[in-house]
Short mmCIF file of C-alpha atoms in Angstrom, two decimals:
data_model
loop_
_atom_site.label_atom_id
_atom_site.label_comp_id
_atom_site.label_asym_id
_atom_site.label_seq_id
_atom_site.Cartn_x
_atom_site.Cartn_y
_atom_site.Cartn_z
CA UNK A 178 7.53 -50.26 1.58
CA UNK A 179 4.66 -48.27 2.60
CA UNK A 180 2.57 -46.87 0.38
CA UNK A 181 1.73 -43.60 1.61
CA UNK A 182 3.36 -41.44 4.65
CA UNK A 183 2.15 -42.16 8.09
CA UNK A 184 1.87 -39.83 10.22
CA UNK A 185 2.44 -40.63 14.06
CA UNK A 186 0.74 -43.42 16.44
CA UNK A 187 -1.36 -41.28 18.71
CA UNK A 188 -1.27 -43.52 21.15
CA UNK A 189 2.69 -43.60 21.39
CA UNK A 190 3.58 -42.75 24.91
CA UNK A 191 7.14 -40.51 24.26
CA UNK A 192 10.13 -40.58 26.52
CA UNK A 193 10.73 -36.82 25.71
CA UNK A 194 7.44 -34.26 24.96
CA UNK A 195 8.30 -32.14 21.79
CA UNK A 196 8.75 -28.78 23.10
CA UNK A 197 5.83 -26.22 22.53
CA UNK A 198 8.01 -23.89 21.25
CA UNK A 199 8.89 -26.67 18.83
CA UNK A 200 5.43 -26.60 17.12
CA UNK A 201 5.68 -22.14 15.95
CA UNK A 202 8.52 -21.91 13.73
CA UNK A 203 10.29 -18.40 13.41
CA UNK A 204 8.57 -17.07 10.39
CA UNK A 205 5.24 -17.52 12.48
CA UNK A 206 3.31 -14.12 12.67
CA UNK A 207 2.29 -15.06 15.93
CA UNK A 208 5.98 -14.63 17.49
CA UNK A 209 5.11 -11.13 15.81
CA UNK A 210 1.92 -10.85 18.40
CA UNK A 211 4.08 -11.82 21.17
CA UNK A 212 6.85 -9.15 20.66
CA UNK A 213 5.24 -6.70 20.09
CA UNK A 214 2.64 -7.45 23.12
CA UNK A 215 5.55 -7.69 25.06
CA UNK A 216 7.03 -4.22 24.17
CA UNK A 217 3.88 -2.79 25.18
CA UNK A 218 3.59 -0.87 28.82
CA UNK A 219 0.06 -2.13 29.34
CA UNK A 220 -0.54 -0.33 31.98
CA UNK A 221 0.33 2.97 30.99
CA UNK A 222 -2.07 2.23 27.62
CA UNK A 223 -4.94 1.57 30.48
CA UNK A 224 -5.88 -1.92 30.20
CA UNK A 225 -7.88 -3.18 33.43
CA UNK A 226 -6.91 -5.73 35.31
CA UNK A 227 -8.79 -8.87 34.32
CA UNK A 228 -10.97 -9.54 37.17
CA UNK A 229 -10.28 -12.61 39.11
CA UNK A 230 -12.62 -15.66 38.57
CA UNK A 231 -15.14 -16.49 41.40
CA UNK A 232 -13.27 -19.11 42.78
CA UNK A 233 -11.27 -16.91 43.68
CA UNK A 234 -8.20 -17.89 41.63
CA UNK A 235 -5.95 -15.03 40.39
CA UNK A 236 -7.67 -13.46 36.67
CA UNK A 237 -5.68 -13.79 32.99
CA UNK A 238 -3.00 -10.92 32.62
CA UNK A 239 -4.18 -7.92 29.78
CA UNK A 240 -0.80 -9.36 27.92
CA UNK A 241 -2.17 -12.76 27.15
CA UNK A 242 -5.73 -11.41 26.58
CA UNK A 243 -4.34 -9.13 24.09
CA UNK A 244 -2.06 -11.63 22.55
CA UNK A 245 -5.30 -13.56 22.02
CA UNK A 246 -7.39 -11.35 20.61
CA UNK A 247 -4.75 -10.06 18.26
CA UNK A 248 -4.43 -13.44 17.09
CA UNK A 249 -8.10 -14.04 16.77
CA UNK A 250 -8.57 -10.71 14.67
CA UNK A 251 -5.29 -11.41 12.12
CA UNK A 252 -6.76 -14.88 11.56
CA UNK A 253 -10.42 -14.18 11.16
CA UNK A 254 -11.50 -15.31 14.51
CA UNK A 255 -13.56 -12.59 16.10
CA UNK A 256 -16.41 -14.87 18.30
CA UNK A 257 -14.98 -14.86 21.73
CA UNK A 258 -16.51 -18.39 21.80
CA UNK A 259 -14.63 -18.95 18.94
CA UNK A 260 -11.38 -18.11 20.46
CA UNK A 261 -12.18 -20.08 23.87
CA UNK A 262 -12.38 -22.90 21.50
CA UNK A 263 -9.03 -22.07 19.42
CA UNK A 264 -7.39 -21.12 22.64
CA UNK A 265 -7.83 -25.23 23.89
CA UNK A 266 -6.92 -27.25 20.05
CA UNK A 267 -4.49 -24.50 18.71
CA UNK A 268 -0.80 -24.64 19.41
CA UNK A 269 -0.08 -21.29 17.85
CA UNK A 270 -2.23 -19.75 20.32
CA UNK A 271 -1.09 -22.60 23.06
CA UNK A 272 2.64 -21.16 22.49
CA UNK A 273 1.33 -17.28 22.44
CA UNK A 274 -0.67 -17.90 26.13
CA UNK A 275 1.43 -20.31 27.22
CA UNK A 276 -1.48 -22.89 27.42
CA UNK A 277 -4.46 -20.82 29.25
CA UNK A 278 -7.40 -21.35 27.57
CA UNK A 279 -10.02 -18.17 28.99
CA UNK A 280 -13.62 -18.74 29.10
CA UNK A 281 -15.61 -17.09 26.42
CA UNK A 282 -16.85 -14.90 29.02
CA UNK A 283 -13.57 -13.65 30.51
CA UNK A 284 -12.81 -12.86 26.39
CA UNK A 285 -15.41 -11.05 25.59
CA UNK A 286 -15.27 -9.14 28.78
CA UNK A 287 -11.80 -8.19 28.12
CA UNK A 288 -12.87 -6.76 24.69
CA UNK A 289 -16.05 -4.58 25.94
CA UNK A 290 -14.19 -3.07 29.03
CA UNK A 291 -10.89 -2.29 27.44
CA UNK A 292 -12.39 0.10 24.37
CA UNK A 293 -10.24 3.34 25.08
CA UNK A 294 -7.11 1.05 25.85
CA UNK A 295 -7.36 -0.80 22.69
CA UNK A 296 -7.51 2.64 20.49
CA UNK A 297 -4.27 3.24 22.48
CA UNK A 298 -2.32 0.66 21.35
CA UNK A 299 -3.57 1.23 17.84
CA UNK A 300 -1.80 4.20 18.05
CA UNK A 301 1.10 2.47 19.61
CA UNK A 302 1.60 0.58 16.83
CA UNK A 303 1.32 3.38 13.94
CA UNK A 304 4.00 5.31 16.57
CA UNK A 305 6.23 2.33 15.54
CA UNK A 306 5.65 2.68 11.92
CA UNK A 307 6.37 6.12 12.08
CA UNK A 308 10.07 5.37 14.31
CA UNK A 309 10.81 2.79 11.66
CA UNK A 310 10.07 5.57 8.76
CA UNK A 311 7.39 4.22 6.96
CA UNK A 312 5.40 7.40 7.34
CA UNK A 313 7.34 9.94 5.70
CA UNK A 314 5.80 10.20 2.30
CA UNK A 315 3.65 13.06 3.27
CA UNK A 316 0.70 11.83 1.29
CA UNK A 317 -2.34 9.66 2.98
CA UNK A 318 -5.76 9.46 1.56
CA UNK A 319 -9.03 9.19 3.27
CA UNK A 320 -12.56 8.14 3.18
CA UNK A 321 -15.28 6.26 5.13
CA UNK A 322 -17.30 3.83 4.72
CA UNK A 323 -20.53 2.34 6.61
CA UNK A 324 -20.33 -0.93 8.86
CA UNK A 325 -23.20 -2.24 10.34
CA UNK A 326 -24.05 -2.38 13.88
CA UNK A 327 -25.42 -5.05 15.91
CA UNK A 328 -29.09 -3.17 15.14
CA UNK A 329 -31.33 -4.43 12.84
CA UNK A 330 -33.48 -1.82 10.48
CA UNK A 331 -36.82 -2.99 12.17
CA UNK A 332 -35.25 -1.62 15.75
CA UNK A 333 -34.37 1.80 14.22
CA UNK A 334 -36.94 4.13 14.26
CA UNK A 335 -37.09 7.62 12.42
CA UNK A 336 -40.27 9.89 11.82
CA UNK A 337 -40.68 8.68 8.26
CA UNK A 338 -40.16 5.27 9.18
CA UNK A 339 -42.76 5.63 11.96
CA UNK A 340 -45.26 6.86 10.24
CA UNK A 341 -44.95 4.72 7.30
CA UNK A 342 -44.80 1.73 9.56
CA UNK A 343 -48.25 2.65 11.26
CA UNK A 344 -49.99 3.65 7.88
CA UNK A 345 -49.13 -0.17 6.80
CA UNK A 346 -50.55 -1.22 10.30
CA UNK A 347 -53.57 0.28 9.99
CA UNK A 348 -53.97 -1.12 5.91
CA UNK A 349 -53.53 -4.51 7.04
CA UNK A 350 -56.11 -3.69 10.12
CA UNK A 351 -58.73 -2.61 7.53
CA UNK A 352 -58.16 -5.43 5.09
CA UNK A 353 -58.91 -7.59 8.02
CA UNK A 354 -61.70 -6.51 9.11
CA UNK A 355 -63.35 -6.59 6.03
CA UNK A 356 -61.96 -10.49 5.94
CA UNK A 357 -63.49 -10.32 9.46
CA UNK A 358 -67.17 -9.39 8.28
CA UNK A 359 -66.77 -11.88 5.46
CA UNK A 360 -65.94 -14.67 8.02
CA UNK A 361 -68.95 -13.83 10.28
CA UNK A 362 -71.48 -13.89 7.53
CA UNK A 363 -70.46 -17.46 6.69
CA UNK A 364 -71.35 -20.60 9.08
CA UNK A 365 -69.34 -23.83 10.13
CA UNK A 366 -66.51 -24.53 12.27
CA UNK A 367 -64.11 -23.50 9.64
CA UNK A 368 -65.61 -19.98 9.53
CA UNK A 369 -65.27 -19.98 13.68
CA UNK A 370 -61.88 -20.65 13.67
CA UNK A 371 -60.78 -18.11 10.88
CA UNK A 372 -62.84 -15.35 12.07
CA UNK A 373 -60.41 -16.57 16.05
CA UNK A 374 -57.54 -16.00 13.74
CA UNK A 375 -58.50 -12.79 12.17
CA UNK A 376 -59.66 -11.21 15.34
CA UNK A 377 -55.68 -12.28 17.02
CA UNK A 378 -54.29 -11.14 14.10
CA UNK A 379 -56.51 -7.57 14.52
CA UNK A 380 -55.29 -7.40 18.41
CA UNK A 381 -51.82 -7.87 17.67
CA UNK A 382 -51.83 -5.55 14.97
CA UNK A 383 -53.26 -2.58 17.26
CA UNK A 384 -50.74 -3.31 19.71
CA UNK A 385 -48.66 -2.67 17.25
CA UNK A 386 -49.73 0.68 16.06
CA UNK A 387 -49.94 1.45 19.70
CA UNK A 388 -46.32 0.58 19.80
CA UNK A 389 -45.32 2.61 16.71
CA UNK A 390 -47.49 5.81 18.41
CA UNK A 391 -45.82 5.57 21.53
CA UNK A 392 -42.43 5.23 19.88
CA UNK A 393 -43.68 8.27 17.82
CA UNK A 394 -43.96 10.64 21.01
CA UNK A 395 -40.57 9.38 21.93
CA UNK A 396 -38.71 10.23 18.93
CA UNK A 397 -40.37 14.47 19.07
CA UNK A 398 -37.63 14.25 22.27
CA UNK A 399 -34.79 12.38 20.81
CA UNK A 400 -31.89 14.98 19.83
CA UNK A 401 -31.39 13.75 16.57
CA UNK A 402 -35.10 11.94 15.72
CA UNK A 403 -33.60 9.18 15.78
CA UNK A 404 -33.88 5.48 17.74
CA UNK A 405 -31.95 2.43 18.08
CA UNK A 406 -33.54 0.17 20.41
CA UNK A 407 -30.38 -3.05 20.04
CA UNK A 408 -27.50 -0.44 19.83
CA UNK A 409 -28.88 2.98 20.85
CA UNK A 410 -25.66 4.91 19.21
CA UNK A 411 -26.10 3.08 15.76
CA UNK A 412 -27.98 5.29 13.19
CA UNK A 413 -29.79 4.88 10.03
CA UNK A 414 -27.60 5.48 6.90
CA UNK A 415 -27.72 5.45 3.43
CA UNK A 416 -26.16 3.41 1.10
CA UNK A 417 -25.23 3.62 -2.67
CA UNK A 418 -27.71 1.29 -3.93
CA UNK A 419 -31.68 1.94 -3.91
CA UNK A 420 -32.89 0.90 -0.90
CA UNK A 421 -30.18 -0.66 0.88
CA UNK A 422 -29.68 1.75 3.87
CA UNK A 423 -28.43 0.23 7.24
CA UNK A 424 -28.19 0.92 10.65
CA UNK A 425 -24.62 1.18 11.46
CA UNK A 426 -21.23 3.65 12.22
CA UNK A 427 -19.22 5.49 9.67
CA UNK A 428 -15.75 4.72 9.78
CA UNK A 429 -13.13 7.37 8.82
CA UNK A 430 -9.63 5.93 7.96
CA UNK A 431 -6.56 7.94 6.95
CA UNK A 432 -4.19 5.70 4.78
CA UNK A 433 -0.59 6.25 3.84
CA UNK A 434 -0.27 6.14 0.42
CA UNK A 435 3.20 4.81 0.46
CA UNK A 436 2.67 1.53 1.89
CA UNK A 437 -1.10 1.49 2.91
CA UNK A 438 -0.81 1.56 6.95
CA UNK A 439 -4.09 2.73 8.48
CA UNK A 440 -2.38 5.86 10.26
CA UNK A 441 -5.29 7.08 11.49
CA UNK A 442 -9.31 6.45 12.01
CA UNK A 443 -12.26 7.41 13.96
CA UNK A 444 -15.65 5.22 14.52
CA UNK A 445 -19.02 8.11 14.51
CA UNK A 446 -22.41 7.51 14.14
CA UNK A 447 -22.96 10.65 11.74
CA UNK A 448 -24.18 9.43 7.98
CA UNK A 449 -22.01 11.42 5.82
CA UNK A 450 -18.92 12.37 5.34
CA UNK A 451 -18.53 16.25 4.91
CA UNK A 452 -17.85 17.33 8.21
CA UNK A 453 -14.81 14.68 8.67
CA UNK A 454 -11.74 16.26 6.09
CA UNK A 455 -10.25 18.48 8.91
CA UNK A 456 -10.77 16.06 11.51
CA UNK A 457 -9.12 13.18 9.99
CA UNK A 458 -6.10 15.85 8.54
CA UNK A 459 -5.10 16.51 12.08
CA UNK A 460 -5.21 12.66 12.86
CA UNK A 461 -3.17 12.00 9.98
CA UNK A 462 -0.89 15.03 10.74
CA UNK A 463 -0.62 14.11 14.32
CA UNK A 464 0.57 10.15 13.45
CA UNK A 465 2.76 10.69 10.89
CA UNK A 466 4.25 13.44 12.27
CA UNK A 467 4.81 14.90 8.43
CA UNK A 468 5.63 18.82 8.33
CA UNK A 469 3.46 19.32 4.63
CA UNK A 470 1.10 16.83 4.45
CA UNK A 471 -1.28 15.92 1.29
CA UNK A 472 -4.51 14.70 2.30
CA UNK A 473 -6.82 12.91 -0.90
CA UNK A 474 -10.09 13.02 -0.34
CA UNK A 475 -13.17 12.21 -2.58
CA UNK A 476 -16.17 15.07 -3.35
CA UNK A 477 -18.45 13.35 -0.48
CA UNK A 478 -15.96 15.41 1.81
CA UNK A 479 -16.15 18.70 0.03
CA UNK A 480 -17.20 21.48 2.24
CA UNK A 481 -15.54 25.03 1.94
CA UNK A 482 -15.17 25.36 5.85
CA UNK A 483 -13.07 21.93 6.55
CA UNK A 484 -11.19 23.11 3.08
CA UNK A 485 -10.50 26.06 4.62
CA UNK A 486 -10.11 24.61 8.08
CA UNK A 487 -7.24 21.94 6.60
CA UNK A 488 -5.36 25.11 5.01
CA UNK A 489 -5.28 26.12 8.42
CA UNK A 490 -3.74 23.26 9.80
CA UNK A 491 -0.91 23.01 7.32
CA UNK A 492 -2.39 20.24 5.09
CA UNK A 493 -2.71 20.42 1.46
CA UNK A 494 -6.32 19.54 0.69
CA UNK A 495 -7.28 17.89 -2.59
CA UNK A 496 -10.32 16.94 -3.72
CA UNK A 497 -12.86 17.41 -6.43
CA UNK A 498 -15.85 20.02 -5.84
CA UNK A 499 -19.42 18.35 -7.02
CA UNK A 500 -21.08 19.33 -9.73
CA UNK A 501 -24.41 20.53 -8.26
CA UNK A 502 -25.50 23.62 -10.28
CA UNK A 503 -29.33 23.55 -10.80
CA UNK A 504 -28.87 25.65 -13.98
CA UNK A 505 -26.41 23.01 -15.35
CA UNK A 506 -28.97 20.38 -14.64
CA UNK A 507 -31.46 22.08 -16.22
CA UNK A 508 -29.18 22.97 -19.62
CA UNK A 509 -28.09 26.01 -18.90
CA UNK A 510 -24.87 27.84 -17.86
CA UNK A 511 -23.25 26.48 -14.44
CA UNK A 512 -20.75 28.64 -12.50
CA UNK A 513 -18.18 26.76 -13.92
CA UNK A 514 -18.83 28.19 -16.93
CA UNK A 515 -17.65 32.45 -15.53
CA UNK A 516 -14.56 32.52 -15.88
CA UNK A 517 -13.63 35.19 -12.00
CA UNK A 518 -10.92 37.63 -12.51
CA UNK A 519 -9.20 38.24 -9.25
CA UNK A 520 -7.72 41.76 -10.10
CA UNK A 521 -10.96 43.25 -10.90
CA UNK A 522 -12.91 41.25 -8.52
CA UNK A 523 -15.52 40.32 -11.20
CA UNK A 524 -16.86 37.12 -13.00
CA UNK A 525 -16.81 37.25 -16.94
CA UNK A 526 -19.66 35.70 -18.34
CA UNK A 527 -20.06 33.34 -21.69
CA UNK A 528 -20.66 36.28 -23.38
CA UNK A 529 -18.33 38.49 -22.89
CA UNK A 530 -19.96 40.56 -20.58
CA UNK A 531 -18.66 41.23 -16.55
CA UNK A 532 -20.41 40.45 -13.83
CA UNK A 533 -19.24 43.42 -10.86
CA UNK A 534 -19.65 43.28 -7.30
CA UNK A 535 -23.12 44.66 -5.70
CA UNK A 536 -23.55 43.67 -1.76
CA UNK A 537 -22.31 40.60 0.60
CA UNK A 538 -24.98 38.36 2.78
CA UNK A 539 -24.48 35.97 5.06
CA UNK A 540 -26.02 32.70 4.68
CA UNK A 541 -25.76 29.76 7.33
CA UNK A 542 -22.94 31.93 9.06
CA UNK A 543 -20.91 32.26 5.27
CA UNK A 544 -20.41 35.86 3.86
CA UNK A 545 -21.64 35.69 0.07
CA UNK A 546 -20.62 37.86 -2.15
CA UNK A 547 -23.20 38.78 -5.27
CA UNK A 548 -21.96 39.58 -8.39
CA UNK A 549 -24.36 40.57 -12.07
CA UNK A 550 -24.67 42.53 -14.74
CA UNK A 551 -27.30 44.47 -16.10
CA UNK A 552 -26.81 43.65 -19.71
CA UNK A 553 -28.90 40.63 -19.54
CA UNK A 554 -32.10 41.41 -21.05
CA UNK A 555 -30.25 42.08 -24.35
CA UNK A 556 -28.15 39.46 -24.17
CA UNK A 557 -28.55 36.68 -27.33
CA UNK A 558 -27.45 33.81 -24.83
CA UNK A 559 -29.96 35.27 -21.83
CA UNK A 560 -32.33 31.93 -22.80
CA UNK A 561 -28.92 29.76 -22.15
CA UNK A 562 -27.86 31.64 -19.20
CA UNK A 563 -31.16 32.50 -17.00
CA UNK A 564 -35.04 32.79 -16.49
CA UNK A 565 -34.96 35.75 -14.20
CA UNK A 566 -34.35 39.57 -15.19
CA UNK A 567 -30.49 38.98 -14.33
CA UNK A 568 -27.58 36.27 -13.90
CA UNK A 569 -26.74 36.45 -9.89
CA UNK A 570 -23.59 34.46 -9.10
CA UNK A 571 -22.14 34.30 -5.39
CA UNK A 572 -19.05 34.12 -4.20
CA UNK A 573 -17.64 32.88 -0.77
CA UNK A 574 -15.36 35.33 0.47
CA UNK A 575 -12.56 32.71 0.51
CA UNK A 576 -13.33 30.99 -2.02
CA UNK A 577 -9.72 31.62 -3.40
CA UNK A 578 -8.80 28.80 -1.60
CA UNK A 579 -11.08 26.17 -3.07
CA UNK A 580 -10.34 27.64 -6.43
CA UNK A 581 -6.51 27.41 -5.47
CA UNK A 582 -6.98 23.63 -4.85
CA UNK A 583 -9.14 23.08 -7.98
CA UNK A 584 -6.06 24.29 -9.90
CA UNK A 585 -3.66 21.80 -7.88
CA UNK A 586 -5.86 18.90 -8.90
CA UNK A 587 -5.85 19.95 -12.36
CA UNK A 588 -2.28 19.73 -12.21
CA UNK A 589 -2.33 16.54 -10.25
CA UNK A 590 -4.67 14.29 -12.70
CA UNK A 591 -3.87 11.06 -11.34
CA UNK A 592 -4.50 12.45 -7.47
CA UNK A 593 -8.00 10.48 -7.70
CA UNK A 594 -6.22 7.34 -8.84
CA UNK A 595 -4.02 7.28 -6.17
CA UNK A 596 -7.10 7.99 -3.45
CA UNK A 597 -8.85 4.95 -4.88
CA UNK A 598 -6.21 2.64 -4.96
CA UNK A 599 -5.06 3.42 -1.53
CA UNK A 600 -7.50 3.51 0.65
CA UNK A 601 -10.65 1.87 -0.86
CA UNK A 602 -9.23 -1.86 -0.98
CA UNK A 603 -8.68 -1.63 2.52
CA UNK A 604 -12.13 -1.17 3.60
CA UNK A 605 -12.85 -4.16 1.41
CA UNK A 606 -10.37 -6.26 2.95
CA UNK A 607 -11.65 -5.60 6.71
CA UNK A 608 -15.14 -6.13 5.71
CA UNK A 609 -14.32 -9.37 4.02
CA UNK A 610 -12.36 -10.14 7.15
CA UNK A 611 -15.56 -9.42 9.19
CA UNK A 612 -18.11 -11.15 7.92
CA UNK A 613 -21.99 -10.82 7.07
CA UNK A 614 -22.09 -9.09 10.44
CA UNK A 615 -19.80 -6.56 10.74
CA UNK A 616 -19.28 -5.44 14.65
CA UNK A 617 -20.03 -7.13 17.55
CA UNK A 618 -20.05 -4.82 19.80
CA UNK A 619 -22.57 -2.12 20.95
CA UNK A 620 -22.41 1.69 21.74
CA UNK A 621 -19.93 3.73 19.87
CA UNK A 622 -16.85 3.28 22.43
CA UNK A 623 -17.16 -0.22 22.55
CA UNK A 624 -17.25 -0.60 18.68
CA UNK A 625 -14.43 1.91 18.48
CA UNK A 626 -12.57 -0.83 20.17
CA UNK A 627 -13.39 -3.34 18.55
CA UNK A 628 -12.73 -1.04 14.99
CA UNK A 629 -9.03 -0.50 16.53
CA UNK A 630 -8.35 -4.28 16.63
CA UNK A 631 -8.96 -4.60 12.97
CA UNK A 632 -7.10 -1.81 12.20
CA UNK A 633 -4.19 -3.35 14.23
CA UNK A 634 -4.43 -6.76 12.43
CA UNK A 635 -4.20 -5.16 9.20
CA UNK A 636 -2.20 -3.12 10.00
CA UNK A 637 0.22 -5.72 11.44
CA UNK A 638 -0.10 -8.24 8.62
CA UNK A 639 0.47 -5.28 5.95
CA UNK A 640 3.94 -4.86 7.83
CA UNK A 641 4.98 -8.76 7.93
CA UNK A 642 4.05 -8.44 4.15
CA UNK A 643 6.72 -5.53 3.62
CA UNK A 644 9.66 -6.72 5.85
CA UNK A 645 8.49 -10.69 6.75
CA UNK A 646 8.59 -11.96 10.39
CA UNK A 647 12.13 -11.84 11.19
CA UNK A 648 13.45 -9.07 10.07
CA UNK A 649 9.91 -6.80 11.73
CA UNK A 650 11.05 -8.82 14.82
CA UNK A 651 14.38 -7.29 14.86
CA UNK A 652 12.80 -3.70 14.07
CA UNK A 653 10.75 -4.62 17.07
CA UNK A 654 13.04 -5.49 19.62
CA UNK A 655 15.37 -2.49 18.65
#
């Protein structure tokens, strides 16, 4: 009796080949892949035709490109040479192309000229989580995050980082030319050959403040003072911790908060986040095709126009305002602390006393209106309150509606909770999925692209985690 469990002789011609299909069983997630690749009007999504290899033999159909790459992405496998080499020892992806193994070439081509097509069946696949009702909670939450770009931060320039760059250029070149006199005042062979080094090190170094000066006039031209010389849309962008910026995109995602499906996102190259609520709203609004829709949203999205603009749309806005009041900072009274009464149009102040109505201004197209008092100079709590002859506070003239939504999420105290828990793992999961290096791709529509292939994987595997293979088959094929 054997000892252990041997496997097959390798060398064991068979009267019979085991069938491919033989080798995916049916709670595979690639027979997933192929359904739903297969439901799929390609064509009408606009995926090219893959072009036909110089020899002249016909090219790879979109469907088995697709059905490759999808694989790739839900598996971790985003190197198109990666994939050529999956696509000749893996029988998963064997059975999904029915044996064609693409160069890496052909793969990656597929992926840079099908951007706009990919984004399509993105959607295509949230439409089908909407028809099978999984978007009906009326509540998504949404945020963005930074991913970097094929761009390193030494080919990004900005003004700062320009000038800064040249003033450590021209240190070094000063330090070595003192090193430089103190070479030529010495004798020997030694002295020769440092003083060679220190003079190559000089030249290179005023190339490279010639460099810096030249990229210098460029920027005073650039649109948004701003250059990328790997990945010309990627931009500079800060970062949470000190000193840690990158050059990358900010991705916007709109999750459902039900079950966590991606219902909505958009790659841009813009660092922050506050001009993005009523943008991603609509999204949201237009893929889940909810009547009232909640949107949660953290305070790095507050801005009273997109509050205002989401009010508009039909979408219930919450999120908390930040807490940015000089005076506060400083130990005195915020604006928090005037209490506004609506029917008399006044603010009431920690003293008692009413602040009244004197003129509106507009300020960076918003009409302010100013509100004060002219008790303040005998006020006890004036010290507490102000340093100038009066308390000013301004109003936005509709700023009802931010203080309408401040009094929702005081009603709604876990609203923040449920943000955080639903959309901030899942920028954590496709990052881990992605690597050290996040996208591949360059210029904003191909990384789009790319972005929409991640969303589909997760999107995909979060469904085969709610219903399992067979049974999101069957909702498939229906």
């Amino acid at each position: 009796m054997a000892r252990f469990v041997e496997g097959a002789d390798r060398h064991q011609v068979q009267l019979l080949p085991a069938a491919l299909d033989d080798y995916v069983d049916e709670d595979n997630p690639a027979r997933v892949i192929d359904v739903f690749v297969d439901e799929l009007d390609l064509a009408a999504l606009g995926f090219a035709r893959v072009q036909a290899a110089a020899t002249g033999r016909p090219g790879y159909s979109p469907g088995c490109m697709l059905k490759l790459y999808l694989y790739g992405y839900l598996n971790q496998v985003q190197s198109s040479r990666k994939l050529e080499r999956e696509a000749r020892r893996n029988t998963e992806l064997m059975w999904l192309t029915g044996r064609l193994a693409p160069d890496f070439k052909t793969i990656a081509d597929f992926r840079r000229d099908n951007g706009e097509a990919l984004q399509r069946a993105c959607a295509a696949f949230v439409a089908i989580c909407r028809g099978m009702g999984l978007l009906s909670g009326g509540v998504v939450a949404v945020d963005g995050s930074r991913f970097k770009a094929v761009n390193t931060r030494d080919k990004n320039f900005t003004p700062a980082a320009v000038r800064r760059r040249i003033e450590q250029a021209q240190a070094s070149i000063e330090r070595y030319l003192r090193a430089l006199d103190t070479a030529d005042r010495q004798e020997g062979e030694a002295a020769e050959l440092r003083g060679t080094r220190i003079r190559e090190r000089l030249g290179a170094l005023r190339e490279q403040v010639r460099g810096l000066q030249a990229v210098e006039v460029e920027l005073a031209t650039a649109s948004d003072h701003q250059i990328s010389r790997t990945d010309p849309d990627a931009r500079a962008m800060a970062t949470h911790g000190k000193g840690t910026g990158m050059v990358g995109y900010n991705v916007q995602a709109a999750v459902d908060a039900e079950h966590h499906l991606v219902v909505a996102h958009e790659v841009t190259n813009v660092g922050h986040d506050r001009s993005q609520l009523a943008n991603m709203a609509a999204k949201a609004q237009a893929a889940t095709g909810a009547g009232p829709l909640t949107v949660l949203a953290d305070r790095g999205y507050f801005s009273g126009e997109e509050v205002l603009a989401c009010e508009a749309l039909g979408v219930t806005p919450l999120l908390p305002k930040p807490l940015t009041s000089g005076s506060k900072a400083e130990g005195r009274y915020g604006k928090q602390d005037f209490v506004y009464d609506a029917e008399a149009d006044a603010y009431v102040c920690p003293a008692g006393e009413r602040l009244t109505w004197r003129f509106d201004s507009v300020e960076h197209g918003m009409t302010l209106r100013s509100y004060w008092t002219s008790n303040c100079s005998a006020c006890a709590l004036k010290a507490n309150c102000t340093t100038g002859k009066e308390r000013r506070i301004k109003r936005w003239e509709h700023e009802a509606v931010i203080d309408a939504m401040q009094d929702r999420l005081d009603r709604q105290p876990e609203a923040m909770r449920t943000r955080r828990k639903t959309v901030e793992h899942v920028f954590g999961t496709l990052k881990a999925w992605m690597g050290a290096v996040h996208f591949r791709m360059r210029r904003l529509d191909k990384v789009a692209g790319e972005m929409s292939l991640h969303i589909l994987a997760y999107n995909m595997k979060r469904l085969i985690s709610i219903f399992g293979v067979k049974p999101l088959i069957s909702a498939l094929n229906a």
